[in-house]
Amino acid sequence: MTIASVVDRWPDSARIFARYTLGCASCAISKSETILAGATGHGGGRVNMDELMRDLNTLADTGKLPDNLPAANATAGPGGMKMRGIGVLDGDITGPSIPRMFGVREKPMSADGKTLVPPKSRGGIPIMSMNLILPSEEEAVIWRGPMVSGAIRQFFSDVQWGELDYLIVDLPPGTSDAPLTVMQALPVDGVVLVTTPQALATMVVTKAVKLVKQLGGDIIGVVENMAYVTLPDGGRLEVFGPSQGLKLVIASNAPLMGKLPIDPAIARDADNGDIENYTSPEADELVENFMLVAPLKEPVRA
Amino acid sequence: MTIASVVDRWPDSARIFARYTLGCASCAISKSETILAGATGHGGGRVNMDELMRDLNTLADTGKLPDNLPAANATAGPGGMKMRGIGVLDGDITGPSIPRMFGVREKPMSADGKTLVPPKSRGGIPIMSMNLILPSEEEAVIWRGPMVSGAIRQFFSDVQWGELDYLIVDLPPGTSDAPLTVMQALPVDGVVLVTTPQALATMVVTKAVKLVKQLGGDIIGVVENMAYVTLPDGGRLEVFGPSQGLKLVIASNAPLMGKLPIDPAIARDADNGDIENYTSPEADELVENFMLVAPLKEPVRA
């Protein structure tokens, strides 16, 4: 998301950018520059990104926002996301893990024989995944691309998602059928890219940047996962090497929305179907930044 | 690999199994039992797997082996693997990372206009990957399944692999086109499954077990990656939770060939194209165990 588009959406943010020496909010380059890129390039290295983002978030909280934009304040951990009307479509047809993470085992119901009503997580998030259709979660789906594409399309069009602010589609890595189908057949408002700090991973994710751009999509943010391990003494160990986030920010022209550590609690909560109750400062910040950059248009209706 | 098949291949190993209270080497169950499963189930918990595997490796070194079986002794770190005639086919067409890890940038040559001569790593390992054909390694390959399958088939049949002991095919996760094509169109002798300790990951890999079994393949071993982080003080932090290896060993009926830690040196060497020079006790053990269980039939010829 560019500085210009932030200002366009929240005119008052121009004052905040200016306060952080980012007069570029009114300059032509702001149309192609992300908040981070602007702060890095024109702030002379003196901009405190955390403070800038916090001030922008505070602005979002004052009510000077379009009605349909969610407040981007802090309470929205993954648990809080349900308040905004979130649904999750598991686009990884042959390696689905979403239901397990949310502790959902119930099968989708069909009242009319044509559409499916997705089961909901304990927190009320409707979820659709191949694993909810299989006789058991360990059953294999040995499908070639066209079947995979068909399933994704059906999970969108034949599922009664209800009224949602955000329908999140989780995708496997790569640039083959699943992301291609989502970009071509679903009304995607924005793409969030997730990577790890390895140069190798960054190289592969750069391919995804090209896929989105070639298909006319919009990358709204980049997330660095497994960025470091927090040691028992509180120190940080960058097990995959130093951050490559800025490289992707430049390649994608989208902000770095967050860096998530390798946190044993994430693994534990995901394995236990309890991911909705996971909370951490890093996750909260990520959700805040997502709310800040994610476009909210018409509510998603099935 | 079952105990019976080890004994079948190296008759002298029966004495070694017996020494470790595994008289089951001559029992019917040994036909369906892996070394680890046997040691766990019938050794009464008293079998030292490390010693048993070392003794089996020593046996392999005494020359009482079929001629075409490689010595399974210790010198074979990834660097040593080149001595045995290894080639690597990067089966991840849309997210290829093998050339980068091996520092290979040269394009494949075609002398006859029909077949390709794969470039070799500094250590002499021939490598074929989609990334070697692209104008740049960050270019995207936006291909649906049939194209992906075609590329994998061509990488096998139209590439002059020369005489190899092992052609290793690296596959992306999932049970769609890439693994399906490899299982159906390539003469696969055995499959090695790689997972992380999360129950989630184990669940997804169990699907791959079913794929291999449904297609009549042979799973020769399981590897647990990212098993733990070695802390600066030498301690181990199981960042993804405790090992799930035994679960997969049972599901796949194949031995746990090794557990690899999250090692910053792996990330660094892979990013620097220097993975051949990476060495660690865990990697050496993994290669030893691979040599022990991997079937060696006719040399692969292009």
Coordinates of C-alpha atoms in Angstrom, one line a residue:
Chain A
M1 CA 0.0 0.0 0.0
T2 CA 1.5 3.3 -1.1
I3 CA 1.8 6.5 1.0
A4 CA -0.5 8.2 -1.5
S5 CA -3.2 5.6 -1.1
V6 CA -3.0 5.9 2.7
V7 CA -3.4 9.6 2.5
D8 CA -6.2 9.2 -0.1
R9 CA -8.1 7.0 2.3
W10 CA -7.3 8.9 5.5
P11 CA -6.6 12.6 4.5
D12 CA -5.5 13.4 8.0
S13 CA -2.6 11.0 7.8
A14 CA -0.8 13.6 5.7
R15 CA -0.2 15.6 8.9
I16 CA 1.2 12.5 10.6
F17 CA 3.6 11.7 7.7
A18 CA 4.7 15.4 7.7
R19 CA 5.4 15.2 11.4
Y20 CA 7.8 12.3 10.6
T21 CA 9.6 14.4 8.0
L22 CA 7.7 12.6 5.2
G23 CA 6.6 15.5 3.2
C24 CA 6.6 13.1 0.4
A25 CA 3.0 12.4 1.3
S26 CA 2.1 15.1 -1.2
C27 CA 4.9 14.3 -3.7
A28 CA 4.5 12.3 -6.9
I29 CA 6.8 9.5 -5.7
S30 CA 4.3 8.8 -2.9
K31 CA 2.1 7.1 -5.4
S32 CA 4.7 4.3 -5.8
E33 CA 6.3 4.4 -2.4
T34 CA 5.2 2.3 0.6
I35 CA 5.3 3.7 4.1
L36 CA 8.4 1.8 4.9
A37 CA 10.1 2.7 1.7
G38 CA 9.3 6.3 2.2
A39 CA 10.5 6.3 5.8
T40 CA 13.7 4.5 4.7
G41 CA 14.4 6.6 1.7
H42 CA 13.3 10.1 2.7
G43 CA 13.4 10.0 6.4
G44 CA 17.1 10.0 6.4
G45 CA 17.1 6.9 8.6
R46 CA 15.6 9.0 11.5
V47 CA 12.0 7.8 11.3
N48 CA 10.9 5.6 14.1
M49 CA 8.6 3.2 12.1
D50 CA 7.0 1.9 15.3
E51 CA 5.9 5.4 16.4
L52 CA 4.8 6.4 12.9
M53 CA 2.6 3.2 12.6
R54 CA 1.2 3.8 16.1
D55 CA 0.3 7.4 15.3
L56 CA -1.4 6.2 12.1
N57 CA -3.3 3.6 14.1
T58 CA -4.3 6.2 16.6
L59 CA -5.7 8.3 13.8
A60 CA -7.7 5.4 12.6
D61 CA -9.2 5.3 16.1
T62 CA -10.4 8.9 16.2
G63 CA -13.4 8.3 14.0
K64 CA -12.1 10.4 11.1
L65 CA -12.4 7.4 8.9
P66 CA -14.9 6.2 6.4
D67 CA -17.7 4.3 8.1
N68 CA -16.9 0.9 6.7
L69 CA -13.2 0.9 7.6
P70 CA -12.5 -1.1 10.8
A71 CA -10.7 0.7 13.6
A72 CA -7.1 -0.4 13.3
N73 CA -6.4 -0.3 17.0
A74 CA -4.7 -2.8 19.2
T75 CA -7.3 -5.1 20.5
A76 CA -7.5 -7.1 17.4
G77 CA -5.4 -10.1 18.0
P78 CA -6.3 -13.2 16.0
G79 CA -9.0 -13.8 18.6
G80 CA -10.3 -10.3 18.0
M81 CA -10.4 -10.7 14.3
K82 CA -13.7 -12.5 14.5
M83 CA -15.3 -9.2 15.6
R84 CA -14.6 -7.9 12.1
G85 CA -16.3 -10.8 10.3
I86 CA -13.5 -13.0 9.1
G87 CA -13.8 -16.2 7.1
V88 CA -11.0 -18.6 6.1
L89 CA -10.9 -20.5 2.8
D90 CA -8.2 -23.1 2.9
G91 CA -6.8 -22.9 -0.6
D92 CA -4.2 -25.7 0.0
I93 CA -6.3 -28.5 -1.3
T94 CA -3.7 -31.3 -1.1
G95 CA -2.1 -30.1 2.2
P96 CA -4.9 -28.5 4.2
S97 CA -4.1 -27.6 7.8
I98 CA -6.6 -24.8 8.6
P99 CA -9.3 -26.9 10.3
R100 CA -6.8 -28.5 12.6
M101 CA -5.4 -25.2 13.6
F102 CA -8.9 -23.9 14.5
G103 CA -10.1 -27.1 16.1
V104 CA -12.9 -27.5 13.5
R105 CA -14.0 -31.0 12.7
E106 CA -17.6 -30.6 11.9
K107 CA -18.6 -31.2 8.3
P108 CA -20.2 -28.5 6.1
M109 CA -24.0 -28.9 5.9
S110 CA -26.1 -28.5 2.8
A111 CA -29.7 -27.5 3.4
D112 CA -30.6 -26.9 -0.2
G113 CA -28.5 -29.6 -1.7
K114 CA -26.6 -27.0 -3.8
T115 CA -24.7 -24.8 -1.4
L116 CA -22.7 -25.6 1.7
V117 CA -22.9 -24.0 5.1
P118 CA -19.3 -23.9 6.5
P119 CA -18.7 -25.0 10.1
K120 CA -17.6 -22.3 12.4
S121 CA -14.7 -22.2 14.8
R122 CA -15.3 -21.7 18.5
G123 CA -14.7 -18.0 17.9
G124 CA -17.3 -17.9 15.1
I125 CA -15.1 -17.9 12.1
P126 CA -16.6 -19.9 9.1
I127 CA -14.1 -22.2 7.6
M128 CA -14.0 -24.2 4.4
S129 CA -11.3 -26.8 3.7
M130 CA -10.8 -30.0 1.8
N131 CA -10.1 -31.7 5.1
L132 CA -13.7 -31.0 6.2
I133 CA -15.0 -33.1 3.3
L134 CA -12.6 -36.1 3.7
P135 CA -13.5 -39.1 5.7
S136 CA -10.5 -38.5 7.9
E137 CA -7.9 -35.6 8.1
E138 CA -5.1 -38.0 7.1
E139 CA -6.8 -39.1 3.9
A140 CA -4.9 -38.1 0.8
V141 CA -6.3 -35.9 -2.0
I142 CA -4.3 -37.2 -5.0
W143 CA -5.6 -34.6 -7.5
R144 CA -4.1 -32.9 -10.5
G145 CA -4.4 -29.2 -11.1
P146 CA -7.8 -29.0 -12.7
M147 CA -9.5 -30.7 -9.8
V148 CA -7.6 -28.5 -7.4
S149 CA -8.8 -25.4 -9.2
G150 CA -12.3 -26.7 -9.3
A151 CA -12.3 -27.2 -5.6
I152 CA -11.1 -23.7 -4.9
R153 CA -13.7 -22.2 -7.1
Q154 CA -16.4 -24.2 -5.4
F155 CA -15.2 -23.3 -2.0
F156 CA -15.8 -19.7 -2.9
S157 CA -18.9 -19.8 -5.0
D158 CA -20.9 -22.7 -3.5
V159 CA -20.3 -21.9 0.2
Q160 CA -22.6 -19.7 2.2
W161 CA -20.0 -17.4 3.6
G162 CA -22.5 -14.9 4.9
E163 CA -21.6 -11.3 5.3
L164 CA -17.9 -10.9 6.0
D165 CA -15.4 -8.0 6.1
Y166 CA -12.6 -10.3 5.1
L167 CA -12.4 -13.7 3.4
I168 CA -8.9 -14.9 3.9
V169 CA -7.6 -17.4 1.4
D170 CA -4.7 -19.4 2.6
L171 CA -2.5 -20.6 -0.3
P172 CA 0.4 -23.1 -0.6
P173 CA 3.8 -22.0 -1.9
G174 CA 4.5 -21.9 -5.6
T175 CA 3.0 -20.2 -8.6
S176 CA 0.9 -23.1 -10.1
D177 CA -2.8 -23.9 -10.1
A178 CA -3.9 -22.8 -6.6
P179 CA -2.7 -19.2 -6.7
L180 CA -3.4 -18.9 -10.4
T181 CA -7.0 -19.9 -9.9
V182 CA -7.5 -17.6 -6.9
M183 CA -6.1 -14.7 -8.9
Q184 CA -8.1 -15.4 -12.0
A185 CA -11.4 -16.7 -10.6
L186 CA -11.9 -15.0 -7.2
P187 CA -12.4 -11.2 -6.7
V188 CA -9.2 -10.7 -4.8
D189 CA -8.7 -7.3 -3.3
G190 CA -5.1 -7.8 -2.1
V191 CA -2.4 -10.4 -1.5
V192 CA -0.2 -10.8 1.6
L193 CA 3.1 -12.6 0.9
V194 CA 4.6 -14.7 3.7
T195 CA 8.3 -15.6 3.6
T196 CA 11.1 -16.6 5.9
P197 CA 14.4 -14.7 6.2
Q198 CA 16.4 -17.0 3.9
A199 CA 17.6 -15.5 0.6
L200 CA 16.4 -18.7 -0.9
A201 CA 12.8 -18.2 0.3
T202 CA 12.9 -14.5 -0.7
M203 CA 13.9 -15.6 -4.2
V204 CA 11.0 -18.0 -4.4
V205 CA 8.5 -15.4 -3.0
T206 CA 9.8 -12.9 -5.6
K207 CA 8.3 -15.2 -8.2
A208 CA 4.9 -14.9 -6.4
V209 CA 5.3 -11.1 -6.6
K210 CA 5.7 -11.5 -10.4
L211 CA 2.6 -13.7 -10.6
V212 CA 0.4 -11.2 -8.7
K213 CA 1.7 -8.3 -10.8
Q214 CA 1.4 -10.2 -14.2
L215 CA -2.2 -10.9 -13.3
G216 CA -3.0 -7.4 -12.3
G217 CA -3.3 -8.0 -8.6
D218 CA -2.4 -5.8 -5.6
I219 CA 0.2 -6.9 -3.0
I220 CA -0.8 -5.1 0.2
G221 CA 1.9 -6.4 2.5
V222 CA 4.8 -8.7 3.3
V223 CA 5.1 -10.9 6.4
E224 CA 8.4 -12.4 7.6
N225 CA 7.7 -15.6 9.4
M226 CA 10.2 -17.5 11.5
A227 CA 12.2 -14.3 11.7
Y228 CA 14.0 -15.3 14.9
V229 CA 13.8 -17.5 18.0
T230 CA 13.4 -15.9 21.4
L231 CA 16.0 -17.6 23.7
P232 CA 15.2 -18.5 27.3
D233 CA 17.4 -15.5 28.4
G234 CA 15.2 -13.2 26.3
G235 CA 17.8 -12.8 23.5
R236 CA 17.0 -13.3 19.8
L237 CA 18.6 -15.9 17.6
E238 CA 18.2 -15.2 13.9
V239 CA 18.2 -18.9 13.0
F240 CA 17.6 -18.3 9.3
G241 CA 20.0 -15.4 9.1
P242 CA 19.3 -11.7 9.1
S243 CA 16.0 -10.3 7.8
Q244 CA 15.5 -10.1 4.1
G245 CA 12.3 -8.1 4.5
L246 CA 13.4 -5.0 2.9
K247 CA 14.4 -6.8 -0.3
L248 CA 10.8 -8.0 -0.6
V249 CA 9.4 -4.7 0.3
I250 CA 11.3 -3.2 -2.6
A251 CA 10.4 -6.1 -5.0
S252 CA 6.7 -5.9 -4.1
N253 CA 6.4 -2.2 -3.3
A254 CA 4.4 -3.2 -0.3
P255 CA 5.0 -2.6 3.4
L256 CA 6.5 -5.1 5.8
M257 CA 3.5 -5.7 7.9
G258 CA 5.2 -7.7 10.6
K259 CA 7.9 -10.1 11.7
L260 CA 6.8 -13.2 13.5
P261 CA 9.3 -15.2 15.6
I262 CA 9.4 -19.0 15.8
D263 CA 7.3 -19.3 18.9
P264 CA 6.7 -22.8 20.4
A265 CA 3.3 -21.5 21.6
I266 CA 2.2 -21.0 17.9
A267 CA 3.1 -24.6 17.1
R268 CA 1.4 -25.9 20.3
D269 CA -1.8 -23.8 19.8
A270 CA -2.0 -24.8 16.1
D271 CA -1.5 -28.5 16.9
N272 CA -4.2 -28.2 19.6
G273 CA -6.8 -26.5 17.5
D274 CA -6.5 -23.4 19.6
I275 CA -4.9 -20.9 17.3
E276 CA -7.7 -18.4 17.9
N277 CA -6.5 -17.9 21.5
Y278 CA -2.9 -17.4 20.5
T279 CA -1.7 -13.9 21.3
S280 CA 1.6 -12.1 21.3
P281 CA 2.8 -8.6 20.8
E282 CA 4.2 -9.5 17.3
A283 CA 0.9 -11.1 16.2
D284 CA -1.1 -8.1 17.5
E285 CA 1.1 -5.7 15.6
L286 CA 0.7 -7.8 12.5
V287 CA -3.1 -7.7 12.7
E288 CA -3.0 -4.0 13.4
N289 CA -0.9 -3.4 10.3
F290 CA -3.1 -5.7 8.3
M291 CA -6.1 -3.6 9.3
L292 CA -4.3 -0.5 8.3
V293 CA -3.3 -1.7 4.8
A294 CA -6.1 -4.2 3.8
P295 CA -8.6 -2.7 1.5
L296 CA -12.2 -3.0 2.7
K297 CA -14.6 -2.7 -0.2
E298 CA -18.1 -4.3 -0.3
P299 CA -18.7 -7.0 2.3
V300 CA -18.0 -10.4 0.9
R301 CA -21.3 -12.2 0.2
A302 CA -21.7 -15.8 -1.0
Chain B
M1 CA 12.8 -50.7 5.0
T2 CA 11.8 -53.7 7.0
I3 CA 14.2 -55.8 9.1
A4 CA 13.5 -58.8 6.8
S5 CA 14.6 -56.8 3.8
V6 CA 17.8 -55.7 5.5
V7 CA 18.6 -59.3 6.4
D8 CA 17.6 -60.4 3.0
R9 CA 20.1 -58.0 1.5
W10 CA 22.9 -58.5 4.1
P11 CA 22.4 -62.0 5.6
D12 CA 25.1 -61.3 8.2
S13 CA 23.0 -58.6 9.7
A14 CA 20.8 -61.3 11.3
R15 CA 23.7 -61.9 13.8
I16 CA 23.8 -58.2 14.6
F17 CA 20.1 -57.9 15.1
A18 CA 20.3 -61.0 17.4
R19 CA 23.1 -59.4 19.4
Y20 CA 20.7 -56.5 20.1
T21 CA 17.9 -59.0 21.3
L22 CA 16.2 -58.6 18.0
G23 CA 15.6 -62.3 17.3
C24 CA 12.7 -61.1 15.3
A25 CA 15.0 -60.9 12.3
S26 CA 13.9 -64.4 11.6
C27 CA 10.3 -64.0 12.6
A28 CA 7.4 -63.3 10.3
I29 CA 6.7 -59.9 11.8
S30 CA 10.1 -58.7 10.6
K31 CA 8.6 -58.6 7.1
S32 CA 6.5 -55.6 8.1
E33 CA 8.6 -54.1 10.8
T34 CA 11.3 -51.4 10.4
I35 CA 14.5 -51.5 12.4
L36 CA 13.3 -48.7 14.7
A37 CA 9.9 -50.3 15.1
G38 CA 11.5 -53.7 15.9
A39 CA 13.9 -52.1 18.4
T40 CA 11.1 -50.2 20.0
G41 CA 8.6 -53.0 20.2
H42 CA 10.7 -56.0 20.9
G43 CA 13.9 -54.7 22.3
G44 CA 12.1 -53.9 25.5
G45 CA 13.3 -50.3 25.3
R46 CA 16.9 -51.5 25.9
V47 CA 18.2 -51.3 22.4
N48 CA 20.6 -48.5 21.7
M49 CA 19.6 -47.5 18.2
D50 CA 22.8 -45.6 17.6
E51 CA 25.0 -48.6 18.4
L52 CA 22.8 -51.0 16.4
M53 CA 22.9 -48.7 13.3
R54 CA 26.7 -48.3 13.8
D55 CA 27.2 -52.0 13.9
L56 CA 25.0 -52.5 10.8
N57 CA 27.1 -49.8 9.1
T58 CA 30.3 -51.6 10.1
L59 CA 29.0 -54.7 8.6
A60 CA 28.4 -52.9 5.4
D61 CA 32.1 -52.0 5.5
T62 CA 33.5 -55.5 5.7
G63 CA 33.0 -56.3 2.1
K64 CA 30.3 -58.9 2.8
L65 CA 28.0 -57.0 0.6
P66 CA 26.8 -57.3 -2.9
D67 CA 29.2 -55.5 -5.2
N68 CA 27.0 -52.7 -6.3
L69 CA 25.9 -51.6 -2.8
P70 CA 27.8 -48.6 -1.6
A71 CA 29.7 -48.8 1.7
A72 CA 27.5 -47.3 4.3
N73 CA 30.3 -46.0 6.4
A74 CA 30.7 -42.6 7.9
T75 CA 32.7 -40.5 5.4
A76 CA 29.7 -39.7 3.3
G77 CA 28.7 -36.2 4.3
P78 CA 26.8 -34.3 1.7
G79 CA 30.2 -33.4 0.3
G80 CA 31.1 -37.1 0.1
M81 CA 27.9 -38.0 -1.7
K82 CA 29.4 -37.0 -5.0
M83 CA 31.7 -40.0 -4.8
R84 CA 28.8 -42.2 -5.1
G85 CA 27.4 -40.6 -8.3
I86 CA 24.5 -38.4 -7.2
G87 CA 22.4 -36.2 -9.4
V88 CA 19.6 -33.9 -8.3
L89 CA 16.4 -33.3 -10.3
D90 CA 14.6 -30.2 -8.9
G91 CA 10.9 -31.4 -9.1
D92 CA 9.7 -28.1 -7.6
I93 CA 9.0 -26.4 -10.9
T94 CA 7.3 -23.3 -9.6
G95 CA 9.5 -22.8 -6.5
P96 CA 12.9 -24.2 -7.5
S97 CA 15.7 -23.6 -5.0
I98 CA 18.2 -26.4 -5.8
P99 CA 20.6 -24.4 -8.2
R100 CA 20.9 -21.6 -5.7
M101 CA 21.8 -24.0 -2.9
F102 CA 24.5 -25.6 -5.0
G103 CA 25.7 -22.3 -6.4
V104 CA 24.9 -23.5 -10.0
R105 CA 24.1 -20.8 -12.5
E106 CA 25.3 -22.2 -15.8
K107 CA 22.6 -23.1 -18.3
P108 CA 22.1 -26.7 -19.6
M109 CA 23.8 -27.2 -22.9
S110 CA 22.4 -29.1 -25.9
A111 CA 24.9 -30.6 -28.3
D112 CA 22.4 -32.6 -30.3
G113 CA 19.4 -30.3 -30.1
K114 CA 17.4 -33.0 -28.5
T115 CA 18.9 -33.7 -25.1
L116 CA 20.3 -31.4 -22.4
V117 CA 23.6 -31.8 -20.6
P118 CA 23.0 -30.6 -17.1
P119 CA 25.5 -28.2 -15.5
K120 CA 27.5 -29.6 -12.5
S121 CA 28.1 -28.3 -9.1
R122 CA 31.6 -27.5 -7.9
G123 CA 31.6 -31.0 -6.4
G124 CA 30.5 -32.6 -9.7
I125 CA 26.8 -33.2 -9.0
P126 CA 24.7 -32.8 -12.2
I127 CA 21.7 -30.6 -11.5
M128 CA 18.5 -29.9 -13.5
S129 CA 16.0 -27.3 -12.4
M130 CA 13.5 -24.9 -13.9
N131 CA 15.6 -22.1 -12.6
L132 CA 18.4 -23.0 -14.9
I133 CA 16.2 -22.4 -17.9
L134 CA 14.7 -19.1 -16.8
P135 CA 16.2 -15.8 -17.9
S136 CA 16.7 -15.0 -14.2
E137 CA 16.1 -16.9 -11.0
E138 CA 13.4 -14.5 -9.9
E139 CA 11.3 -15.0 -13.0
A140 CA 8.0 -16.7 -12.3
V141 CA 6.8 -19.9 -13.8
I142 CA 3.0 -19.5 -13.9
W143 CA 2.1 -22.9 -15.0
R144 CA -0.8 -25.2 -14.4
G145 CA -0.4 -28.9 -13.6
P146 CA 0.0 -30.4 -17.1
M147 CA 3.0 -28.1 -17.8
V148 CA 4.5 -28.9 -14.5
S149 CA 4.2 -32.6 -15.2
G150 CA 5.7 -32.2 -18.6
A151 CA 8.7 -30.4 -17.3
I152 CA 9.4 -33.1 -14.7
R153 CA 9.1 -35.8 -17.3
Q154 CA 11.5 -34.0 -19.6
F155 CA 13.9 -33.3 -16.8
F156 CA 14.2 -37.0 -16.4
S157 CA 14.1 -38.3 -20.0
D158 CA 15.7 -35.5 -22.0
V159 CA 18.6 -34.9 -19.7
Q160 CA 21.9 -36.7 -20.1
W161 CA 22.3 -37.7 -16.4
G162 CA 25.1 -40.0 -17.2
E163 CA 25.8 -43.0 -14.9
L164 CA 24.6 -42.3 -11.4
D165 CA 24.1 -44.4 -8.3
Y166 CA 21.3 -42.1 -7.1
L167 CA 19.1 -39.6 -8.9
I168 CA 17.5 -37.6 -6.1
V169 CA 14.2 -35.8 -7.0
D170 CA 13.3 -33.0 -4.7
L171 CA 9.6 -32.4 -4.5
P172 CA 7.4 -29.7 -3.1
P173 CA 4.8 -30.5 -0.4
G174 CA 1.4 -31.7 -1.3
T175 CA -0.1 -34.6 -3.2
S176 CA -0.8 -33.0 -6.6
D177 CA 0.9 -33.0 -10.0
A178 CA 4.6 -33.0 -9.1
P179 CA 4.7 -36.1 -6.8
L180 CA 2.0 -37.8 -8.8
T181 CA 4.0 -37.4 -12.0
V182 CA 7.2 -38.6 -10.4
M183 CA 5.5 -41.7 -8.9
Q184 CA 3.7 -42.5 -12.2
A185 CA 6.2 -41.6 -14.9
L186 CA 9.6 -42.0 -13.3
P187 CA 11.2 -45.4 -12.2
V188 CA 11.2 -44.5 -8.5
D189 CA 13.0 -46.9 -6.2
G190 CA 12.1 -45.3 -2.9
V191 CA 10.7 -42.2 -1.3
V192 CA 12.1 -40.3 1.6
L193 CA 9.5 -38.2 3.5
V194 CA 10.6 -35.0 5.2
T195 CA 8.5 -33.3 7.9
T196 CA 8.8 -31.0 10.9
P197 CA 7.8 -32.0 14.4
Q198 CA 4.4 -30.3 14.4
A199 CA 1.4 -32.6 14.5
L200 CA 0.0 -30.4 11.7
A201 CA 2.9 -31.2 9.5
T202 CA 2.8 -34.9 10.4
M203 CA -0.8 -35.0 9.5
V204 CA -0.1 -33.5 6.0
V205 CA 2.9 -35.8 5.5
T206 CA 0.7 -38.8 6.3
K207 CA -1.3 -37.9 3.2
A208 CA 1.9 -38.3 1.2
V209 CA 2.4 -41.7 2.8
K210 CA -1.0 -42.6 1.5
L211 CA -0.1 -41.3 -2.0
V212 CA 3.0 -43.4 -2.2
K213 CA 1.2 -46.5 -0.9
Q214 CA -1.8 -46.1 -3.3
L215 CA 0.6 -45.8 -6.2
G216 CA 2.5 -48.9 -5.1
G217 CA 5.7 -47.0 -4.1
D218 CA 8.2 -47.8 -1.4
I219 CA 8.8 -45.4 1.5
I220 CA 12.4 -46.0 2.6
G221 CA 12.7 -43.5 5.4
V222 CA 11.5 -40.5 7.3
V223 CA 13.5 -37.4 8.1
E224 CA 12.5 -34.9 10.8
N225 CA 13.7 -31.4 9.8
M226 CA 13.8 -28.4 12.1
A227 CA 13.7 -30.8 15.0
Y228 CA 15.2 -28.4 17.5
V229 CA 17.4 -25.3 17.8
T230 CA 20.8 -25.7 19.4
L231 CA 21.1 -22.8 21.9
P232 CA 24.3 -20.8 22.4
D233 CA 24.8 -22.7 25.7
G234 CA 24.6 -26.0 23.9
G235 CA 21.1 -26.8 25.1
R236 CA 18.3 -27.9 22.8
L237 CA 15.1 -25.9 22.3
E238 CA 12.3 -27.9 20.6
V239 CA 10.8 -24.9 19.0
F240 CA 8.0 -26.9 17.2
G241 CA 7.3 -29.1 20.1
P242 CA 8.4 -32.7 20.8
S243 CA 9.3 -35.1 18.0
Q244 CA 6.5 -36.7 16.1
G245 CA 8.9 -39.0 14.3
L246 CA 7.6 -42.2 15.7
K247 CA 4.1 -41.4 14.6
L248 CA 5.3 -41.2 11.0
V249 CA 7.5 -44.3 11.4
I250 CA 4.4 -46.2 12.3
A251 CA 2.3 -44.6 9.6
S252 CA 4.9 -45.2 6.9
N253 CA 6.5 -48.4 8.2
A254 CA 9.8 -46.9 7.5
P255 CA 12.8 -46.0 9.7
L256 CA 13.4 -42.5 11.1
M257 CA 16.7 -41.8 9.1
G258 CA 17.6 -38.7 11.0
K259 CA 16.6 -35.6 12.9
L260 CA 18.1 -32.3 11.6
P261 CA 18.2 -29.2 13.8
I262 CA 17.5 -25.7 12.7
D263 CA 21.1 -24.8 12.0
P264 CA 21.9 -21.2 11.0
A265 CA 24.9 -22.7 9.0
I266 CA 22.5 -24.6 6.8
A267 CA 20.6 -21.4 5.9
R268 CA 23.8 -19.6 5.4
D269 CA 25.4 -22.3 3.2
A270 CA 22.2 -22.7 1.2
D271 CA 21.9 -19.0 0.6
N272 CA 25.6 -18.8 -0.4
G273 CA 25.4 -21.7 -2.9
D274 CA 27.7 -23.7 -0.7
I275 CA 25.5 -26.5 0.6
E276 CA 27.9 -29.1 -0.6
N277 CA 30.4 -28.0 2.0
Y278 CA 28.0 -28.1 4.9
T279 CA 28.7 -30.8 7.4
S280 CA 27.4 -31.7 10.8
P281 CA 27.2 -34.9 12.9
E282 CA 23.4 -34.9 12.3
A283 CA 23.8 -34.6 8.5
D284 CA 26.5 -37.2 8.4
E285 CA 24.3 -39.6 10.3
L286 CA 21.4 -38.9 8.0
V287 CA 23.5 -39.7 4.9
E288 CA 24.8 -42.9 6.6
N289 CA 21.3 -44.1 7.3
F290 CA 20.2 -43.2 3.8
M291 CA 23.0 -45.3 2.3
L292 CA 21.9 -48.1 4.6
V293 CA 18.3 -48.1 3.5
A294 CA 18.3 -46.8 0.0
P295 CA 17.9 -49.4 -2.6
L296 CA 20.6 -49.5 -5.2
K297 CA 19.6 -51.2 -8.4
E298 CA 20.9 -50.6 -11.9
P299 CA 22.7 -47.4 -12.3
V300 CA 20.5 -44.6 -13.6
R301 CA 21.3 -43.9 -17.3
A302 CA 19.8 -41.2 -19.3

